[in-house]
Structure formats: structure tokens, C-alpha cells
Coordinates of N, CA, C and O in Angstrom, one line a residue:
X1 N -8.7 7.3 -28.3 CA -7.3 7.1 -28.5 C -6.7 6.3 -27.3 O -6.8 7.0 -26.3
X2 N -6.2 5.1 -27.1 CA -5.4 4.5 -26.6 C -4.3 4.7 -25.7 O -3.2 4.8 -26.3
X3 N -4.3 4.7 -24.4 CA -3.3 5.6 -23.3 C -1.9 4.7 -23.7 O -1.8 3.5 -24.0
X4 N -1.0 5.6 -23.6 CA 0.4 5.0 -24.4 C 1.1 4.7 -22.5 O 1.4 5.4 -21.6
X5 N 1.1 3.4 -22.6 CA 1.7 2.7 -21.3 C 2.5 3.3 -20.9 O 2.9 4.0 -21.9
X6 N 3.1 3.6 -19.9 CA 4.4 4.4 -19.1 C 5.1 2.9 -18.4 O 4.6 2.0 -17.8
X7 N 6.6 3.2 -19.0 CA 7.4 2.3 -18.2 C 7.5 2.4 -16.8 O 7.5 3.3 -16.0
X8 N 7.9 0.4 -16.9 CA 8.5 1.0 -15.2 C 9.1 1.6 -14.6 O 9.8 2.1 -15.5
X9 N 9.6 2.3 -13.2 CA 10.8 3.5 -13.0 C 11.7 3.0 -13.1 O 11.7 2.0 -12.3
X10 N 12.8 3.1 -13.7 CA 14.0 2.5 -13.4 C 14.9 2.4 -12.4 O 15.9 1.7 -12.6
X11 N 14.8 2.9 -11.7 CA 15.2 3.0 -10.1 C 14.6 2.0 -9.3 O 14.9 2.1 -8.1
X12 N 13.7 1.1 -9.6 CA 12.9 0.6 -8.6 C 12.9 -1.3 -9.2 O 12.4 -1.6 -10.2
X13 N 13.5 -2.0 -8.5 CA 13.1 -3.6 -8.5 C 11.8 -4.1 -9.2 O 11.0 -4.7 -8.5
X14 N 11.6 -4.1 -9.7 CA 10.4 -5.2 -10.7 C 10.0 -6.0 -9.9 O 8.8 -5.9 -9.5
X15 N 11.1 -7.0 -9.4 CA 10.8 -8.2 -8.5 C 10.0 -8.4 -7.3 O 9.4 -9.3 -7.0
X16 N 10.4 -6.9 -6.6 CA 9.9 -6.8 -5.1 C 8.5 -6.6 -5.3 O 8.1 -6.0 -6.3
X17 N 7.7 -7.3 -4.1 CA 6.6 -6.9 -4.1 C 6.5 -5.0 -3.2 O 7.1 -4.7 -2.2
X18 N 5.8 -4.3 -3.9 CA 5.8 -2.7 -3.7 C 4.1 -2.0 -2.3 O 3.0 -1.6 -2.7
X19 N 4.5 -2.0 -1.5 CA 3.3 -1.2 -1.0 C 4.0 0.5 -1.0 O 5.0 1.1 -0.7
X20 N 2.5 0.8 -1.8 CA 2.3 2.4 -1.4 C 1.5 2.8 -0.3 O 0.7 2.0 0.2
X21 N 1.6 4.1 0.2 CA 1.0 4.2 1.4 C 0.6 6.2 1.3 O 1.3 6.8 0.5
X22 N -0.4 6.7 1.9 CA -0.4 7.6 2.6 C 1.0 8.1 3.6 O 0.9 7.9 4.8
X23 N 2.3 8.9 3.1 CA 3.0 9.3 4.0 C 2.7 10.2 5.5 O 3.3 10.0 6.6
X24 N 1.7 11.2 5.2 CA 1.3 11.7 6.4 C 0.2 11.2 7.0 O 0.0 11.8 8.0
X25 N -0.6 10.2 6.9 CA -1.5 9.5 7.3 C -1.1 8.7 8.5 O -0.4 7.8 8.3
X26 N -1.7 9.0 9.7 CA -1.6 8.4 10.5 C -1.9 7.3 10.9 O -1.3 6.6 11.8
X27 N -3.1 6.7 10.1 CA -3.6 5.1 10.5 C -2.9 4.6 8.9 O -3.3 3.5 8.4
X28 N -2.2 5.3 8.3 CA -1.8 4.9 7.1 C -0.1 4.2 7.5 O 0.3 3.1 7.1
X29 N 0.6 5.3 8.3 CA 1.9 4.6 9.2 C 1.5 3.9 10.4 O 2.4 3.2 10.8
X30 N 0.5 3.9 11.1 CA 0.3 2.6 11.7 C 0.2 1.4 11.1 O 0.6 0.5 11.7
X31 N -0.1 1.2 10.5 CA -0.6 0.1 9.1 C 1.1 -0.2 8.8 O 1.6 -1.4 9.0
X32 N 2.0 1.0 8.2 CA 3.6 0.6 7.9 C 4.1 -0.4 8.8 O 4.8 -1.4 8.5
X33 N 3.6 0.0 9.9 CA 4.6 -0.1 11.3 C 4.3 -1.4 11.8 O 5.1 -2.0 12.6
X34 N 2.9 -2.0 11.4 CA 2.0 -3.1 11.6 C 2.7 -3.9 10.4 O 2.7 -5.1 10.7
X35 N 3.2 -3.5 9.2 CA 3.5 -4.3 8.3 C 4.7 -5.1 8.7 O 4.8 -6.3 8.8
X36 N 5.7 -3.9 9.2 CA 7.2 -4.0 9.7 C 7.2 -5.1 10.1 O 7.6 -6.1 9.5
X37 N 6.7 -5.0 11.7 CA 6.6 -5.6 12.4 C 6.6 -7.4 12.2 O 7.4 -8.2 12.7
X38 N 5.3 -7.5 11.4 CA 5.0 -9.0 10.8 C 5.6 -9.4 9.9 O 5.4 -10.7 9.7
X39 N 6.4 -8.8 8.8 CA 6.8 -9.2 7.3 C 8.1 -9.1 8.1 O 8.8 -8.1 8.1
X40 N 8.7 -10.4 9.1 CA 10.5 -10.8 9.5 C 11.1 -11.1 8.4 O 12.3 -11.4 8.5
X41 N 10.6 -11.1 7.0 CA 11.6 -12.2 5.8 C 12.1 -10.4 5.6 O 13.3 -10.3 5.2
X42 N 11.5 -9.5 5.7 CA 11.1 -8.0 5.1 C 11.5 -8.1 3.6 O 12.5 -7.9 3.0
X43 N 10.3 -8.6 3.3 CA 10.1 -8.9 1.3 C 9.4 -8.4 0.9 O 9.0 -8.6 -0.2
X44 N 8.7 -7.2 1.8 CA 7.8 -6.4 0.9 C 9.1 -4.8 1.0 O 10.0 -4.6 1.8
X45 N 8.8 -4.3 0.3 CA 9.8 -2.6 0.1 C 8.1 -1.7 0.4 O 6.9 -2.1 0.3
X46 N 8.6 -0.5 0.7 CA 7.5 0.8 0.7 C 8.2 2.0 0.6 O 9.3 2.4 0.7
X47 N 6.5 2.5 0.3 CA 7.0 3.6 -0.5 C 6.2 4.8 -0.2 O 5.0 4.4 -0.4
X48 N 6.1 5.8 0.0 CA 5.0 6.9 0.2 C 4.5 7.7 -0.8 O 5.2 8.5 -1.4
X49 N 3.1 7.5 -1.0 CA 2.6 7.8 -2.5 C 3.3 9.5 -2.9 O 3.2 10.0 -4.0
X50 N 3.9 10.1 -1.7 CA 4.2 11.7 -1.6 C 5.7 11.6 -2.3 O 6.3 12.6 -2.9
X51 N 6.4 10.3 -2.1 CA 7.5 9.7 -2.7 C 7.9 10.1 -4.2 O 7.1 10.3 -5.0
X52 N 9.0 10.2 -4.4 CA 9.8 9.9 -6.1 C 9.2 9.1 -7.0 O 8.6 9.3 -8.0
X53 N 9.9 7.8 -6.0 CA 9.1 6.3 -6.2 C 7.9 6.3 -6.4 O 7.4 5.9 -7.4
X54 N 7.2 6.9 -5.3 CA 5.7 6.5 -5.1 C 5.2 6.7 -6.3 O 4.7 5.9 -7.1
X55 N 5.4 8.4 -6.4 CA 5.0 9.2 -7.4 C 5.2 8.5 -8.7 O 4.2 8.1 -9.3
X56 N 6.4 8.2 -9.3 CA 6.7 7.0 -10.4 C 5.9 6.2 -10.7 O 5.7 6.3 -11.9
X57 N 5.2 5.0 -9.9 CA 4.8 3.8 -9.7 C 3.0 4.5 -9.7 O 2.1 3.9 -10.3
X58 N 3.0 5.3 -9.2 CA 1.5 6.1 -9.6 C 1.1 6.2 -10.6 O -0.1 6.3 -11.0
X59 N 2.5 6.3 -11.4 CA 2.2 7.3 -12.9 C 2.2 5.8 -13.8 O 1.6 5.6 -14.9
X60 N 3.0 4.9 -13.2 CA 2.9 3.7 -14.0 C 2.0 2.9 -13.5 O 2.3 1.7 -13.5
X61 N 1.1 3.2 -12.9 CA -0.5 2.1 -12.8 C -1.6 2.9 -13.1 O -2.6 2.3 -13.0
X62 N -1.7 4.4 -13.4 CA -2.1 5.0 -14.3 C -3.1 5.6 -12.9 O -4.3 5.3 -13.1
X63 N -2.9 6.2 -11.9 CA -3.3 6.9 -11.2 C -2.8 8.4 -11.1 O -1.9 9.0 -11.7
X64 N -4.0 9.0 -10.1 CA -3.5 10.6 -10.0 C -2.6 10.8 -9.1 O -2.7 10.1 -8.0
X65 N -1.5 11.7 -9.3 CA -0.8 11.9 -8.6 C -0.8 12.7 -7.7 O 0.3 12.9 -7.1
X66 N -2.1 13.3 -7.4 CA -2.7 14.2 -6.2 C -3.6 13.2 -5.2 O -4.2 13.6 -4.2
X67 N -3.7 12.0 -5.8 CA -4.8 11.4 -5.1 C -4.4 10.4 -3.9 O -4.0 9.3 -4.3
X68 N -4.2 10.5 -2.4 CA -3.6 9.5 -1.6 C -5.1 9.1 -1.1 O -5.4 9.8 -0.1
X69 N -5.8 8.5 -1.4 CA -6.7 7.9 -0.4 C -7.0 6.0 -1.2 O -7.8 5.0 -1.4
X70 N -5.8 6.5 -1.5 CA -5.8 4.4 -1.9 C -4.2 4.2 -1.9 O -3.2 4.8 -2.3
X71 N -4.5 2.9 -1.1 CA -3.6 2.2 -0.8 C -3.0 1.2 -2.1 O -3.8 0.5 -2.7
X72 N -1.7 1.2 -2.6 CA -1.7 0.6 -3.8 C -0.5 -0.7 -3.2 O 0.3 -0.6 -2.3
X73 N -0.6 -1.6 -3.8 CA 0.3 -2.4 -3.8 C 0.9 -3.5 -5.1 O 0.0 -4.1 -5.6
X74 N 1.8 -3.7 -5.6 CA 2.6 -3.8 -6.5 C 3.0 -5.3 -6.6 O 3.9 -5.5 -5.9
X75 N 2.7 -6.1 -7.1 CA 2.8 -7.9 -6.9 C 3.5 -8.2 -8.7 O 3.2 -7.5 -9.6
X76 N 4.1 -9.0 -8.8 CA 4.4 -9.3 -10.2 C 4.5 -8.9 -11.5 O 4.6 -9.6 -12.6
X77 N 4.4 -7.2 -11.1 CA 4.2 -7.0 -12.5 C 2.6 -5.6 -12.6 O 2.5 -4.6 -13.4
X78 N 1.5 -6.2 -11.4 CA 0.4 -5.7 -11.1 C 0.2 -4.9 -10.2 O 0.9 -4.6 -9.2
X79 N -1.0 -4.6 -10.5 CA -1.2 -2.9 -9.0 C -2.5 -3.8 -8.7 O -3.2 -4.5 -9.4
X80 N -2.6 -3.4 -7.1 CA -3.9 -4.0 -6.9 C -4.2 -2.6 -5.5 O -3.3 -2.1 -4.8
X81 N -5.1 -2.4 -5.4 CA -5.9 -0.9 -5.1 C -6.9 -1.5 -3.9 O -7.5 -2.5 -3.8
X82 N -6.5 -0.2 -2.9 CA -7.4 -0.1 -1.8 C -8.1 -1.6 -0.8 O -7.3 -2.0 0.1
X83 N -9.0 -2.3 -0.8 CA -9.2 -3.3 -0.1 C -8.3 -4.5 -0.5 O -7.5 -5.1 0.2
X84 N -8.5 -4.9 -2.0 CA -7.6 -5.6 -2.5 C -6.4 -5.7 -2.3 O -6.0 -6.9 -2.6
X85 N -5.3 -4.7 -1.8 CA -4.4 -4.6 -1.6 C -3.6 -5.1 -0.6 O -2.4 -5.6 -0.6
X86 N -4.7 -4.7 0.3 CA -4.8 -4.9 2.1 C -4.9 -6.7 2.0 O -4.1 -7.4 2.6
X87 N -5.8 -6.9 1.3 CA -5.5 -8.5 1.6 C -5.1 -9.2 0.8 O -5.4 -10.4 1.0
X88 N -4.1 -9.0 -0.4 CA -3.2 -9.6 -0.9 C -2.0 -9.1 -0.2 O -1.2 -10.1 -0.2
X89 N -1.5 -8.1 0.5 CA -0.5 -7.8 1.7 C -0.3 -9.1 2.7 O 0.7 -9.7 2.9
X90 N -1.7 -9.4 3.2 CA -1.7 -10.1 4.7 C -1.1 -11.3 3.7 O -1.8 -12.3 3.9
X91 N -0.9 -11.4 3.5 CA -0.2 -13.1 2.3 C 0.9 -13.0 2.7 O 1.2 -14.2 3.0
X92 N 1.9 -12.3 2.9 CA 3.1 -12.2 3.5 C 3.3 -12.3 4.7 O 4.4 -12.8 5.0
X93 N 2.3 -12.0 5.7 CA 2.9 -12.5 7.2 C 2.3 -13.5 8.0 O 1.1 -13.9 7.7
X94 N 2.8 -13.9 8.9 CA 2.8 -15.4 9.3 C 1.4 -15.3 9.7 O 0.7 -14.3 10.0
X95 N 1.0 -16.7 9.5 CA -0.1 -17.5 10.4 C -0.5 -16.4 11.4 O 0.3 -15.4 11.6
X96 N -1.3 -16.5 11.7 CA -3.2 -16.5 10.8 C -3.7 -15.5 9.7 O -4.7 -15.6 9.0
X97 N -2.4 -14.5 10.1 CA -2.9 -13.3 9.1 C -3.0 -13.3 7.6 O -3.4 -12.3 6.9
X98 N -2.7 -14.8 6.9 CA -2.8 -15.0 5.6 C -4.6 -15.2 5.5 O -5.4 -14.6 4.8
X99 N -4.7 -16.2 6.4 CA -6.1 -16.9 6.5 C -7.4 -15.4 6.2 O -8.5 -15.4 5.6
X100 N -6.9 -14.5 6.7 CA -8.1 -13.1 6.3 C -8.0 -13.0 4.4 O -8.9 -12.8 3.6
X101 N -7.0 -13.3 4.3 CA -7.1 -12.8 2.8 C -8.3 -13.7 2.1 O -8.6 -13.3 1.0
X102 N -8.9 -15.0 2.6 CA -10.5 -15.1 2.2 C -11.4 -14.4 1.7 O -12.3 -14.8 0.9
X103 N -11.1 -13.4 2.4 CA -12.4 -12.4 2.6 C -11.9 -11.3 0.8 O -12.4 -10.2 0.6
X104 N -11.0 -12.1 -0.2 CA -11.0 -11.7 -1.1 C -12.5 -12.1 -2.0 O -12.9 -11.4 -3.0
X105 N -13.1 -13.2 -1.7 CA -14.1 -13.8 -1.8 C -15.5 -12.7 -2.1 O -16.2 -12.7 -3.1
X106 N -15.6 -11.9 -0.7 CA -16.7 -11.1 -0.9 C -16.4 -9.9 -2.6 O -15.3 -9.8 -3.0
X107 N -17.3 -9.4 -3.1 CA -17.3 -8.6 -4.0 C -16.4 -7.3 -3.9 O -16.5 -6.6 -3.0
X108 N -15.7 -7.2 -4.6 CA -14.7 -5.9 -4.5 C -15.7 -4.7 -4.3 O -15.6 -4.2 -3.2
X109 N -16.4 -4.3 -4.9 CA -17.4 -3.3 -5.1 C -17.6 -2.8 -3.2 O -17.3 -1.8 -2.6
X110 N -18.2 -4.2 -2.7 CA -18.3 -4.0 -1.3 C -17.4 -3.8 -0.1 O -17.3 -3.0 0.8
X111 N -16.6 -5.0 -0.5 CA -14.8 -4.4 0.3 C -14.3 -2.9 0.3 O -14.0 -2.2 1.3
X112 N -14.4 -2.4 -1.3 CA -14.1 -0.8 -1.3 C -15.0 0.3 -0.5 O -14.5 1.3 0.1
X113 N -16.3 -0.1 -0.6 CA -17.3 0.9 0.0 C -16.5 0.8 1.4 O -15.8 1.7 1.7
X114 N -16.7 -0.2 2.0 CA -15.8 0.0 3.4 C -14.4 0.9 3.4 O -14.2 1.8 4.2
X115 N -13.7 0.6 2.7 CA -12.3 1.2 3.4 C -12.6 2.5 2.2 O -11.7 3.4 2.2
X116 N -13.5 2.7 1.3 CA -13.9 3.8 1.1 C -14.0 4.9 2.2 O -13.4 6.0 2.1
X117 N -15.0 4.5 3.2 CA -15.8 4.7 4.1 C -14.5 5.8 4.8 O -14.4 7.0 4.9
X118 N -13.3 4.6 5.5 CA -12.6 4.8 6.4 C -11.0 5.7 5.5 O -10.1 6.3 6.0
X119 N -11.3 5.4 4.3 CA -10.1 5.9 3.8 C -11.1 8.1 3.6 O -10.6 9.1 4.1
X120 N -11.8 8.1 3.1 CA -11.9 9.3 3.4 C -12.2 10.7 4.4 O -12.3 11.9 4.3
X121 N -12.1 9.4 5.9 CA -12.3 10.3 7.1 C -11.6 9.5 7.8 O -12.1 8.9 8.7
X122 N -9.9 9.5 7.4 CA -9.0 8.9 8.2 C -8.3 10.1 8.8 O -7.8 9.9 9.9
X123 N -8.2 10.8 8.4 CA -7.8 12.4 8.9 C -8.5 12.7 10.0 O -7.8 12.9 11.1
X124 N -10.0 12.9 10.1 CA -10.2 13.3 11.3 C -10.1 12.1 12.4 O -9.9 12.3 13.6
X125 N -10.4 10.8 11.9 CA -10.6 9.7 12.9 C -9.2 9.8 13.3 O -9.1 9.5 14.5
X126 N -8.1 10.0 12.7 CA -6.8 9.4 12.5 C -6.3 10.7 12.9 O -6.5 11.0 14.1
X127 N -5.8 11.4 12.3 CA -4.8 12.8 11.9 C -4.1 12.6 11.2 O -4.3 11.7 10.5
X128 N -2.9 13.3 11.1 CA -2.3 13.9 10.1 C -1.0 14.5 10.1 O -1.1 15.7 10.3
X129 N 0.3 14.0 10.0 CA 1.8 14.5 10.2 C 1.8 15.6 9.3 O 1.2 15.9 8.2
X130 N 2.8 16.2 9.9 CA 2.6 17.6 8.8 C 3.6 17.0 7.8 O 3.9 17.6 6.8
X131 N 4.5 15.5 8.0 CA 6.0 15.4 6.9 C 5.7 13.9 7.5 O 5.5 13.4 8.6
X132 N 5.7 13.2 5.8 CA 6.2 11.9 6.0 C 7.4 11.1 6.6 O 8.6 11.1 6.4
X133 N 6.5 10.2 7.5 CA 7.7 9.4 8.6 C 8.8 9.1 7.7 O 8.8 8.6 6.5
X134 N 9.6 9.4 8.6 CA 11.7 9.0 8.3 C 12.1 7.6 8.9 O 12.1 7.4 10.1
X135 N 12.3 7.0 8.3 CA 12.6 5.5 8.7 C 14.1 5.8 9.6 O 14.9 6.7 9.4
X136 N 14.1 4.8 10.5 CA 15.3 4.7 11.3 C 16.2 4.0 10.1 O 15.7 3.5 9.1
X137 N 18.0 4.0 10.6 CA 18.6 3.5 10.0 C 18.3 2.1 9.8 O 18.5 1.9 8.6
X138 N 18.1 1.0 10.3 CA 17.9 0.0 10.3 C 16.5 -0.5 9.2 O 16.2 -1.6 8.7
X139 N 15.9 0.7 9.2 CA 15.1 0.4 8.6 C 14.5 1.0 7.0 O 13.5 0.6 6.4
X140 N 15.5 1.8 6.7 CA 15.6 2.4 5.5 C 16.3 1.8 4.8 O 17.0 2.5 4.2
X141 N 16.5 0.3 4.4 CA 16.8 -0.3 3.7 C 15.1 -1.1 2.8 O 15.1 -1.4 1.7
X142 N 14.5 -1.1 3.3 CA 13.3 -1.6 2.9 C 12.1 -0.8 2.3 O 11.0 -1.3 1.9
X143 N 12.3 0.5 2.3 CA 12.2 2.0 2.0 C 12.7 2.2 0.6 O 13.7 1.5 0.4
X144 N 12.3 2.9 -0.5 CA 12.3 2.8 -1.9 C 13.0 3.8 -1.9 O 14.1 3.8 -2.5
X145 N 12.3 5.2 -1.1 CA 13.3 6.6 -0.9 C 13.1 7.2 0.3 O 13.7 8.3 0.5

């Protein structure tokens, strides 16, 4: 039988491009903070897969909603998962960091095994907040919830 599509959330822009993330993950909010930082146009929005939103946008690319060890990101319309994500992301911030997104080139298969690797023992390499980071005011506009 045929999975019956789930709409978009209604709460959430179509247009913007969407990163999900690990909220308590610590190389998961380094990564946020690393995004911030480089995306000056701030045209990407985020979202914490532990999120409303997140959770929403989970349910509408047909993921589990207990599962944070992929990184999801939201382009046009599309979800694109874990390595893939990471380097359709760097597409947004300046020189040179577009130029990595090459490495979309190598085989998905193999890109995942890696951040496989690192996405399942980011906890002990990394740690672990007990509560997903709270954006400052200035910066909870770019924030989904």
C-alpha cells in the first residue's frame, strides 16, 4: 500500500531553505554556530530535530521522530540527509566553503559511512546538553521555534 504524503507544516516558509539539527548535540550546535557565523545574508532558518518544527518537517520527509543522528536539510521543496546535507549547506557561505561541496562527487554510500562513523559516537567524542540551546535575541529570528 502506498504511504499517503503528509503535508507541509503550515507554520513553516516553503521558501526558506530549512537545516535540522541535533538540539543537544554538542558538535551538532557547533556546527549551528559555525553556520551563523558564515551564512551574513542569514538565508538559511533552523530548527532542532527535538523542535515542533523539527518534529513536523521530520514527519513530512518521512523520517523517525525518535531518530536525531541525521542531519536534515530542506532546499526547494526537498530533504537531503546526513553528508549530503552538509554539502549542499556549504553552498550558502562565502568563498571557499562552496568549493567543498565537490566532494558531492564521491558516492553517497561512502560520504554516509563517514559521518555515519562520527554521527553515532558524537556523544561521547562530543557530549551532550541536557536542553536544547536557546538562541539569543538577535538571533531567534532565524530560528523556526
Amino acid at each position: 500500500m502506498p504511504k499517503t504524503p503528509v503535508s507541509w507544516p503550515a507554520n513553516v516558509n516553503k521558501e526558506q531553505p530549512i537545516v535540522l539539527f541535533d538540539g543537544v548535540c554538542n558538535l551538532c550546535n557547533g556546527l549551528v554556530q559555525f553556520l551563523i557565523r558564515r551564512d551574513g545574508q542569514a538565508r538559511l532558518r533552523l530548527a532542532s530535530l527535538q523542535s515542533t518544527s523539527g518534529q513536523a518537517l521530520l514527519t513530512w520527509c518521512g523520517q523517525p521522530l525518535e531518530d536525531f543522528d541525521t542531519m536534515v536539510f530542506i532546499e526547494s521543496g526537498r530533504a537531503f540527509f546526513k553528508s549530503t546535507a552538509i554539502l549542499r549547506i556549504l553552498r550558502y557561505f562565502p568563498w571557499p566553503w562552496p568549493m567543498l561541496s565537490i566532494a558531492l562527487v564521491i558516492p553517497t554510500w561512502l560520504r554516509d559511512w563517514f559521518y555515519d562513523r562520527v554521527a553515532l559516537n558524537r556523544y561521547v567524542l562530543f557530549g551532550r546538553r541536557e536542553t536544547c540551546m536557546m538562541p539569543t535575541p538577535e538571533l531567534k529570528k532565524r530560528f523556526l521555534d
